[in-house]
Coordinates of C-alpha atoms in Angstrom, one line a residue:
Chain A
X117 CA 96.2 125.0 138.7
X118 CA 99.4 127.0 139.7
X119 CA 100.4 124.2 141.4
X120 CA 99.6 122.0 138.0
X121 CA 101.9 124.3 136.4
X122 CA 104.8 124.4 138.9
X123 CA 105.0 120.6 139.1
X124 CA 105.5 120.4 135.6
X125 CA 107.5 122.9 134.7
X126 CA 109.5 121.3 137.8
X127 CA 111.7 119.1 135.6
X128 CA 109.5 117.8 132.5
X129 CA 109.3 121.6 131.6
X130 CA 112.4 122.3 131.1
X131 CA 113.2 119.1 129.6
X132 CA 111.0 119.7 126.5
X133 CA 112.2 123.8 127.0
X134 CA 115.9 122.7 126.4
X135 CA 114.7 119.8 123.9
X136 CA 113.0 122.7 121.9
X137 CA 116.0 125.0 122.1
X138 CA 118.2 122.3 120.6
X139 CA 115.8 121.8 117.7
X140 CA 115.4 125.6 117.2
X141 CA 119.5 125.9 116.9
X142 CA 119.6 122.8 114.2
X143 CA 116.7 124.6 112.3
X144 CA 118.8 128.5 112.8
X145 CA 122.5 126.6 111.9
X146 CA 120.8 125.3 109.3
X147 CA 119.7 128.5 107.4
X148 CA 122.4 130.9 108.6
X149 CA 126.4 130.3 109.9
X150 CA 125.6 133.0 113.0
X151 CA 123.6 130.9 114.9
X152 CA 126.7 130.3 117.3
X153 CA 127.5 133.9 117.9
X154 CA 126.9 134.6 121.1
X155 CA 128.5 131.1 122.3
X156 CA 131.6 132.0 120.2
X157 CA 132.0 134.7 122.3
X158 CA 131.7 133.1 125.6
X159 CA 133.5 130.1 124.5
X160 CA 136.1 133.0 123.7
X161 CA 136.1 134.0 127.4
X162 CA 135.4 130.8 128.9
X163 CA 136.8 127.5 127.4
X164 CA 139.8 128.9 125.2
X165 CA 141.5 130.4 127.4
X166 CA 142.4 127.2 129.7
X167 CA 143.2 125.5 126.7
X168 CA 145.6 127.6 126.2
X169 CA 147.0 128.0 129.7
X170 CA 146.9 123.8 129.4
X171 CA 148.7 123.9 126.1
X172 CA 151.6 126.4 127.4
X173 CA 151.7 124.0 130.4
X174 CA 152.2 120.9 128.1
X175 CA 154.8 122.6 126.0
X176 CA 157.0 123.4 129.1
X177 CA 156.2 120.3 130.8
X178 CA 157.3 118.6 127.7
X179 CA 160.3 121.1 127.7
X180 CA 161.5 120.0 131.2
X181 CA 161.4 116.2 130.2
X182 CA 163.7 116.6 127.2
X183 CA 166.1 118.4 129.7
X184 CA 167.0 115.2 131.3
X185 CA 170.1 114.0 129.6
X186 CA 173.7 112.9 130.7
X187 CA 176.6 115.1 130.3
X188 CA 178.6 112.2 128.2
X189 CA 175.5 111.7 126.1
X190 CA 175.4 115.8 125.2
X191 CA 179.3 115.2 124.8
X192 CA 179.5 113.2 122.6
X193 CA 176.1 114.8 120.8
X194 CA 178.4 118.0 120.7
X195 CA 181.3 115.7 118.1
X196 CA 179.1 114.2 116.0
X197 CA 177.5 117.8 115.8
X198 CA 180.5 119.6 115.0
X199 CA 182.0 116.6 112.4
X200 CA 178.7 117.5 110.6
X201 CA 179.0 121.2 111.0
X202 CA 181.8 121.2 108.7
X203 CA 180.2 118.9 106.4
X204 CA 177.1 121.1 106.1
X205 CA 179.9 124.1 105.5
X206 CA 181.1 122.9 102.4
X207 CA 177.6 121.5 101.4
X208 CA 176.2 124.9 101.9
X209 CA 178.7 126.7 99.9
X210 CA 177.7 124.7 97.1
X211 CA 174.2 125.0 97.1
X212 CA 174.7 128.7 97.7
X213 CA 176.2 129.0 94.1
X214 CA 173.3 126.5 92.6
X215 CA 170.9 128.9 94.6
X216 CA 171.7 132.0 92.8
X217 CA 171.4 130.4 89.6
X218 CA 168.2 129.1 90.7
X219 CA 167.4 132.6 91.9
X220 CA 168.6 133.3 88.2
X221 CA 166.9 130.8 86.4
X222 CA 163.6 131.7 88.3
X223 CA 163.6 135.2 87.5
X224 CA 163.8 134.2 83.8
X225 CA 161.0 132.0 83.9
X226 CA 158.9 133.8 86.4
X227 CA 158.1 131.9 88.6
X228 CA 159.2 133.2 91.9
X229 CA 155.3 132.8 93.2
X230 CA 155.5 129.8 94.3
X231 CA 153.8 129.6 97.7
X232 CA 157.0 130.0 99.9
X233 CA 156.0 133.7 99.4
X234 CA 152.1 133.5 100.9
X235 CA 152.3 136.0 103.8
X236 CA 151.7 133.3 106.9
X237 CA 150.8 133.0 110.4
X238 CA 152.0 131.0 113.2
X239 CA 149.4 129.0 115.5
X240 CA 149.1 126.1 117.8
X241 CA 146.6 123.1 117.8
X242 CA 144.9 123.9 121.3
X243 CA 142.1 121.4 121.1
X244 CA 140.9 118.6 118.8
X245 CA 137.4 117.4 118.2
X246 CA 136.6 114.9 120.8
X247 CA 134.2 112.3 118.5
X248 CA 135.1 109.6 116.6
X249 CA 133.4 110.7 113.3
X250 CA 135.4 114.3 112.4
X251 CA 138.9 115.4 112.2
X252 CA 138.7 119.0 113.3
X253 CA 141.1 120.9 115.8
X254 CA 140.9 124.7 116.8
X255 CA 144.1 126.6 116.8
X256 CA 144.7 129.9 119.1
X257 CA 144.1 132.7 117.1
X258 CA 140.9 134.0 116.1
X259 CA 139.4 137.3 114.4
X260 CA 141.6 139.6 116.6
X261 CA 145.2 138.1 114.8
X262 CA 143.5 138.8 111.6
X263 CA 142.2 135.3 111.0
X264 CA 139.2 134.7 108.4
X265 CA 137.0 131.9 107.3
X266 CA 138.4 129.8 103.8
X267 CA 142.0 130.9 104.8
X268 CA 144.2 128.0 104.5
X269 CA 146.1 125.8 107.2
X270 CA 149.4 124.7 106.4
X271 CA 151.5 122.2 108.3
X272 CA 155.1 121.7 107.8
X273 CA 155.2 122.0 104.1
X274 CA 151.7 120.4 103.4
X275 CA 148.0 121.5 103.4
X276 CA 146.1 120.5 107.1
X277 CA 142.7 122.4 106.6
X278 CA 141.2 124.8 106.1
X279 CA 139.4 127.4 108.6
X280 CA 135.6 127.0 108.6
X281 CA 134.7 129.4 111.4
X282 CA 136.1 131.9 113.7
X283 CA 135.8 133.5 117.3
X284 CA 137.5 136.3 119.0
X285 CA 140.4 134.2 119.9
X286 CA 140.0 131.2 118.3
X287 CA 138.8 129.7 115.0
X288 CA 137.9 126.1 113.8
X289 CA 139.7 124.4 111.1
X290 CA 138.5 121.7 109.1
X291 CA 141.5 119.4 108.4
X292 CA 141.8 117.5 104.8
X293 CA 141.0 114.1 105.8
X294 CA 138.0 115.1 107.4
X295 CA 134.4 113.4 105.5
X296 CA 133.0 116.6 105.0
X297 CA 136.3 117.4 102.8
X298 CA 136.8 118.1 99.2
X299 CA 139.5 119.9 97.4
X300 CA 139.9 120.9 93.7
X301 CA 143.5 119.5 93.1
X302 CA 146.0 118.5 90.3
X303 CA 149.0 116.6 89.8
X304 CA 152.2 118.3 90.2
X305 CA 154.4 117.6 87.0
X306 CA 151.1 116.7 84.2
X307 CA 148.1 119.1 85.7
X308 CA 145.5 116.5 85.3
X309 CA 142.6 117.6 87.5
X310 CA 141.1 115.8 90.1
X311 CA 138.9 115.7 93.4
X312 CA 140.4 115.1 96.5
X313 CA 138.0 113.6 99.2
X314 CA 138.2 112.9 102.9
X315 CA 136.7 109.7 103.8
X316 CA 135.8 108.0 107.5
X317 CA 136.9 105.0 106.8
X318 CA 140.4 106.0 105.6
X319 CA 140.4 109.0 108.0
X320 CA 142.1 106.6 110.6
X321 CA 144.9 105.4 108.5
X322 CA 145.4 108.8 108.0
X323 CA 144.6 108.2 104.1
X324 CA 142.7 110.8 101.8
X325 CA 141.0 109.1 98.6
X326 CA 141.2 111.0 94.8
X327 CA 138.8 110.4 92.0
X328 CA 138.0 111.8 88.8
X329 CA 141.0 112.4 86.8
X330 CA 140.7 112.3 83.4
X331 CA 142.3 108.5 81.9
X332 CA 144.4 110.4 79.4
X333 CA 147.5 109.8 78.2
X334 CA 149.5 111.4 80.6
X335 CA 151.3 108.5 83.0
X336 CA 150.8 108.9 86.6
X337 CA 152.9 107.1 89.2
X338 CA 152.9 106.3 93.0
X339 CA 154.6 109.2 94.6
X340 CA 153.6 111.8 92.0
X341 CA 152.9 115.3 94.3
X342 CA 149.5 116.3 93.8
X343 CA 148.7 120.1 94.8
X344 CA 145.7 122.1 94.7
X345 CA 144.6 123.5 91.7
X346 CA 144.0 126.7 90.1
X347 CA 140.6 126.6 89.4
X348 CA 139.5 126.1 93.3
X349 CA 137.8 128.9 94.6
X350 CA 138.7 128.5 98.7
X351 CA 142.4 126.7 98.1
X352 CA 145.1 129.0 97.1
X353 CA 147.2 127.1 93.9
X354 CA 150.0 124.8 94.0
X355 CA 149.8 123.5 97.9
X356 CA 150.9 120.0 98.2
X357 CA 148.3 117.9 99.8
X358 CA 150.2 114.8 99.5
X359 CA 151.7 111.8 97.5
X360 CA 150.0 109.6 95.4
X361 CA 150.1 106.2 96.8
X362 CA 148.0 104.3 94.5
X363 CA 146.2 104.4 91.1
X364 CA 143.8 102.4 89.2
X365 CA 141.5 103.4 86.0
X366 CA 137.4 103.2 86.9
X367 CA 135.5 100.4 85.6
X368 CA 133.8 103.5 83.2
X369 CA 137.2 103.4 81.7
X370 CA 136.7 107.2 81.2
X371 CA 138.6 108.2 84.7
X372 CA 141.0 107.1 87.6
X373 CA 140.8 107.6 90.8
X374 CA 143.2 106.2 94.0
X375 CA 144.6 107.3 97.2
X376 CA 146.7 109.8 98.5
X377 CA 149.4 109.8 101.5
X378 CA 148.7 113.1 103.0
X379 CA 152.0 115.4 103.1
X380 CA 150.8 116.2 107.0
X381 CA 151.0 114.0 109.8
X382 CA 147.3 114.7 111.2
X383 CA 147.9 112.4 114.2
X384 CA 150.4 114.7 116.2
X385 CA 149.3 118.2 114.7
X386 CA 150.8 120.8 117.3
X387 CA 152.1 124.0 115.2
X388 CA 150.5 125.2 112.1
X389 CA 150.4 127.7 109.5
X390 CA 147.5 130.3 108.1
X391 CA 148.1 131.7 105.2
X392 CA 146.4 135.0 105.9
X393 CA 145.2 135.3 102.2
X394 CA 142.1 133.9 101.1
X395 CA 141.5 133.4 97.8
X396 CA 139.1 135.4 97.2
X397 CA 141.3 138.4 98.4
X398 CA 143.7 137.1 95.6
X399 CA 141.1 136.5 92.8
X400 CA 139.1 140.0 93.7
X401 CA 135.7 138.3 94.3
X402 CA 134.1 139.2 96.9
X403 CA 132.8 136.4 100.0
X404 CA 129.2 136.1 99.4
Chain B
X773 CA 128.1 106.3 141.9
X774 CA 125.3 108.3 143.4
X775 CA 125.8 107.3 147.0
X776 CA 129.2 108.7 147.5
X777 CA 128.3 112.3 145.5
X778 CA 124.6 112.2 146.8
X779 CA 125.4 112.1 150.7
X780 CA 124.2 115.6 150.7
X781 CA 124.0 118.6 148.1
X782 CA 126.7 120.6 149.6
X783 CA 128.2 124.0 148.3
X784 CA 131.3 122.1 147.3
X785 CA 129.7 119.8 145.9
X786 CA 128.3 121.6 143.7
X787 CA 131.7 123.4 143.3
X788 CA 133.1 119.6 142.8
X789 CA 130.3 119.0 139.9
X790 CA 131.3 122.1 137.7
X791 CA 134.8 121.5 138.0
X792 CA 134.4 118.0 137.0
X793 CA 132.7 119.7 134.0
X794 CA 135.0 121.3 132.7
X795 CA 138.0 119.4 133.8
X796 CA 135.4 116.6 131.2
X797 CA 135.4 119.1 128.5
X798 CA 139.2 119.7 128.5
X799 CA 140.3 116.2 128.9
X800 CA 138.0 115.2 126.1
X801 CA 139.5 117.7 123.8
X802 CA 143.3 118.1 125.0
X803 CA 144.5 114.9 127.0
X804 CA 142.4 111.9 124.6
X805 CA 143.4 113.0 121.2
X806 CA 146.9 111.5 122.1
X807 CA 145.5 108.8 124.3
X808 CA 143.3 106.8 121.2
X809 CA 143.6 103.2 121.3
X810 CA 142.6 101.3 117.7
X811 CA 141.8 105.0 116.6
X812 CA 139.2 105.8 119.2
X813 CA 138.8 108.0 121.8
X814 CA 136.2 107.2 124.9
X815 CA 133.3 109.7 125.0
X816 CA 134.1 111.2 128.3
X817 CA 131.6 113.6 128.3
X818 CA 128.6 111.4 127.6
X819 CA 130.2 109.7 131.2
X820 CA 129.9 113.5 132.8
X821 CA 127.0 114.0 131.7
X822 CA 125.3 110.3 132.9
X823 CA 127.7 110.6 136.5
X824 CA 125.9 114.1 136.8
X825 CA 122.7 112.7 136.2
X826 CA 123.1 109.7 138.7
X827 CA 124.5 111.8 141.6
X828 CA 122.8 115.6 141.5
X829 CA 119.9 114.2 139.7
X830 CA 117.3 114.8 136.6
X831 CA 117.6 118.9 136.5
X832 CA 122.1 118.9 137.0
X833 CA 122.1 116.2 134.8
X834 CA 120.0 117.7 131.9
X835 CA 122.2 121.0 132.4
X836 CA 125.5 118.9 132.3
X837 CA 124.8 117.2 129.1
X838 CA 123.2 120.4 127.6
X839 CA 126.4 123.1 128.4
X840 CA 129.1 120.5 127.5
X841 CA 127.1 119.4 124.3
X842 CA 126.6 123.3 123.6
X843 CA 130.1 124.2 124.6
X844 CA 131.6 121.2 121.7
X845 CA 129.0 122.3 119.1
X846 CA 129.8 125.6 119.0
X847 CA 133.9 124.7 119.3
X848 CA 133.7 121.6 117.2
X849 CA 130.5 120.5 115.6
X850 CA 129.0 121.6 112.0
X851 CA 125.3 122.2 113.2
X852 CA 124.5 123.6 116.8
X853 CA 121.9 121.8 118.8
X854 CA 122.8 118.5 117.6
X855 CA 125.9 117.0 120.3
X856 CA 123.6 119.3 123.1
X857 CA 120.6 117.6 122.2
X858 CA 121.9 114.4 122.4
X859 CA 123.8 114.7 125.9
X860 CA 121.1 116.6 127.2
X861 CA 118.7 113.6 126.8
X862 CA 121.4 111.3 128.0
X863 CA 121.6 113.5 131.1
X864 CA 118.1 113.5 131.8
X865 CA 117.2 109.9 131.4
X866 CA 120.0 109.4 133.6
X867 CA 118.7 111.0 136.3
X868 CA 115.1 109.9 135.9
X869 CA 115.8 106.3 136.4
X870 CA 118.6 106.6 138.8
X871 CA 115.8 108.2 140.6
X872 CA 113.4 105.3 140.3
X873 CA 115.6 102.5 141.1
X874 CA 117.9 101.9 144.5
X875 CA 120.8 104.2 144.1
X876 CA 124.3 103.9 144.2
X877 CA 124.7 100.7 142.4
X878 CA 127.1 100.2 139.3
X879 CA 125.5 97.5 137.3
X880 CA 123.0 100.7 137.2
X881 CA 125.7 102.7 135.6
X882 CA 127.1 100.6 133.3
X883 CA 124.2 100.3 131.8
X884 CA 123.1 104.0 131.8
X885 CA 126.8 104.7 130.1
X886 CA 126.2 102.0 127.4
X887 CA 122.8 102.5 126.5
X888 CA 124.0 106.5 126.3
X889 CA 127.0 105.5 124.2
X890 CA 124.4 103.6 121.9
X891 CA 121.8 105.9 121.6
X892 CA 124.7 109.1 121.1
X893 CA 126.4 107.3 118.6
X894 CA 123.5 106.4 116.4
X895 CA 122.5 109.5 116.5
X896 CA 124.9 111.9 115.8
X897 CA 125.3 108.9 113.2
X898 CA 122.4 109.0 112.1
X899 CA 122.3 112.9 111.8
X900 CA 125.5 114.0 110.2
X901 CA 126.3 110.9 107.7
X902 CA 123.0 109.5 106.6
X903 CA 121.8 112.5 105.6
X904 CA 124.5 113.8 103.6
X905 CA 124.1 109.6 102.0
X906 CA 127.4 109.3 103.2
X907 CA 126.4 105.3 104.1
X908 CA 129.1 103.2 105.5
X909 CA 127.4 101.7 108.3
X910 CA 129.6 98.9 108.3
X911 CA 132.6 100.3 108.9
X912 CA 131.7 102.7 111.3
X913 CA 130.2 99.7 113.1
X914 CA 133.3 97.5 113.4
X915 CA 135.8 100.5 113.6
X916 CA 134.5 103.0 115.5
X917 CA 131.5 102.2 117.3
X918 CA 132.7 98.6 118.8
X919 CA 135.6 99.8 120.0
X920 CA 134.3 103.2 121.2
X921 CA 131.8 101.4 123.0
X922 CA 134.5 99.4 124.8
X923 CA 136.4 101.9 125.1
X924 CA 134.5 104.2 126.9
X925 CA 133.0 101.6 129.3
X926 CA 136.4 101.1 130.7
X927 CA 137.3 104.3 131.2
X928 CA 133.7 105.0 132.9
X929 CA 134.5 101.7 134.9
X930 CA 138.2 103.2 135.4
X931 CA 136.7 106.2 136.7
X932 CA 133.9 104.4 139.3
X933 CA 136.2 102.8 140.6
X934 CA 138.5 106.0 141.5
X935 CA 135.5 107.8 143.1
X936 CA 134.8 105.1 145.1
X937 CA 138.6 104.6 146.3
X938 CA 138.4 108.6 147.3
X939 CA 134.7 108.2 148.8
X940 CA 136.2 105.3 150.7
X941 CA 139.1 106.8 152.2
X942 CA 137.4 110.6 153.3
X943 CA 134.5 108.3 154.7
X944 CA 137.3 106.1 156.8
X945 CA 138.5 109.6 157.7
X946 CA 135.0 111.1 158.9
X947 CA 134.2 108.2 161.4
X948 CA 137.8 109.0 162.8

């Protein structure tokens, strides 16, 4: 009978043991966002860390390469760069004056919150999702820089994501073209509301799709800026997520929907942004 | 593939199989993102997790696919349990039949690596679009799963072919 039991706990057992385990963490992931805890934490200790070593490596590796350039070449890099040195003098003087009137005009209009002045955080991309089906990438810096879920990732000027879960020293960020994405958003220069979905199939192209906008009156162009909206409750107002590309009214006649060209680049993310307000921090509710 | 790992289960052989690991794991997630071709990336972890089966056997293999399934859930994944499930299987089943037929044979492989790659793909499919009715089956058959599948068969037949190269040269160097 012991021998029964040792032969098939031998390989069959812990087959169905594992098998069972998996199931149970669907079922627990399922119910509460926890579940991974204790593999956050040795994923903290374990994993992240050589992804970072390997990403410092690729950064100075990269480094070296761009090192390797002629003397004539950096010569005559060094005339063309002082011809436009002076140009940029005389341009900068000017739009020195135009930028205190700005500063001016602002001031008179309020509206010097305009998200230039969100308190951010630098990070790198140190891994990417390895499947074909998502579009999420972790960055290198977790709970102990201060980083918290629903906090937004920018890239460059645009929005990249937004961060769904965090470990010690690391946290995951859901970019905008992912399928599982939606954002509350709104055109730039006529407000009109709309939703802003990732999709698989236009994931690839690097696309994002937009539906639901109210067929008013109100015109709406390719290459209108459309941002996220005030009445989102994870996406801080007034990002740009990206350009409009196309437009076209629904067969309901009642809305119009297109797509977007993101304002990110999403296939060579390296560097990005966290804004290290959510918005529930800036709206007073509390995170449920 | 099982042959050259299998001659016997040495200490550094077993140091070999967890540095392959994890050298799988970060080449999956660091090195392929920039390396897609038509938008894909090969599954190079499904690959670990079938080698491990085919050269340590039923038990390494199961572990192999379970940790590096675990290990991207918990770094990438939405639900936990669900990549680990599926590599873990893969893993397993690898072992088993590499078990019951003669060993060391590729045709064996290949068809341990495609059948993983099929049965991976429809399910993690299967799991985390169909039941959100997300149903664009058609797409993700002619743009992703086609040229996935290819994909990661070359790089698996890339990779064979590089073990047995090194197996090949350390063996000429034994009977030395």
């Amino acid at each position: 009978m012991r021998n029964r039991l040792k032969s098939f706990m031998g390989s069959r057992g812990w087959f169905f043991l594992l098998c069972l385990l998996c199931l149970c963490f669907m079922l627990l992931s399922a119910f509460s966002s926890h579940t991974g805890g204790p593999f956050r934490v040795v994923a903290g200790y374990t994993v992240i860390p050589m992804q970072k070593g390997l990403n410092r490596t690729g950064h100075f590796l990269r480094q070296i390469g761009s090192g390797f350039t002629t003397t004539r070449e950096l010569q005559d890099e060094n005339s063309k760069l002082k011809a436009r040195i002076d140009e940029l003098m005389i341009e900068n003087n000017n739009l020195q004056e135009e930028k205190y009137e700005l500063d001016r005009l602002r001031r008179l209009y309020d509206l010097d919150k305009s998200y230039a002045d969100y308190e951010k955080t630098a990070a790198h991309v140190i891994g990417r999702d390895g499947g074909n089906l998502f579009d999420r990438f972790i960055i290198d810096k977790g709970e102990n820089d201060g980083i918290r879920k629903d906090m937004n990732v920018l890239s460059g000027s645009g929005l990249a994501g937004i961060v769904t879960e965090v470990g010690p020293t690391w946290a995951k960020v859901r970019s905008v073209i992912d399928d599982e994405s939606n954002i509350s958003a709104m055109t730039l220069n006529t407000s009109e509301r709309c939703i802003v979905t990732g999709d698989l199939a236009l994931m690839q192209e690097g696309k994002i799709a937009f539906s639901q906008m109210k067929n008013s009156d109100s015109k709406i162009e390719a290459g209108d800026q459309v941002v996220t909206s005030s009445i989102s409750d994870k996406y801080l107002q007034g990002i740009l997520i990206g350009y409009i590309s196309e437009v076209r009214v629904d067969g309901n006649n009642l809305t119009r929907s297109g797509y977007l060209t993101p304002a990110v680049d999403f296939s060579n993310l390296q560097e990005v942004l966290v804004i290290t307000k959510t918005k529930a921090d800036m709206t007073g509710k509390k995170e449920e | 593939m099982r042959r050259y790992f299998q001659e016997e289960h040495t200490a550094f052989s077993w140091v070999l199989y967890v540095v392959l690991l994890v050298a799988a794991f970060l080449a999956q997630t660091m090195l392929l993102p920039h390396l897609t071709i038509a938008g894909v990336k090969p599954d190079l972890l499904l690959i670990a997790s079938v080698a491990a089966g085919m050269a340590k056997g039923k038990n390494p293999g199961m572990a192999a696919g379970f940790f590096l399934g675990l290990l991207s859930d918990v770094l990438y994944g939405g639900v936990i349990g669900l990549l680990a499930f599926s590599y873990l299987v893969i893993g397993y089943v690898s072992g088993w039949i590499s078990d019951l037929y003669y060993e060391g044979d590729w045709r064996l492989g290949a068809i341990l690596v495609g059948c993983g790659y099929i049965f991976h793909e429809l399910f993690i499919y299967f799991c985390s679009y169909i039941l959100r009715s997300r149903f664009m089956f058609r797409y993700e058959l002619t743009h992703i799963f086609i040229p996935g599948f290819l994909y990661t068969m070359a790089v698996a037949a890339g990779l064979y072919l590089i073990v047995k190269l090194i197996s090949g040269l350390l063996a000429a160097r034994v009977k030395e």
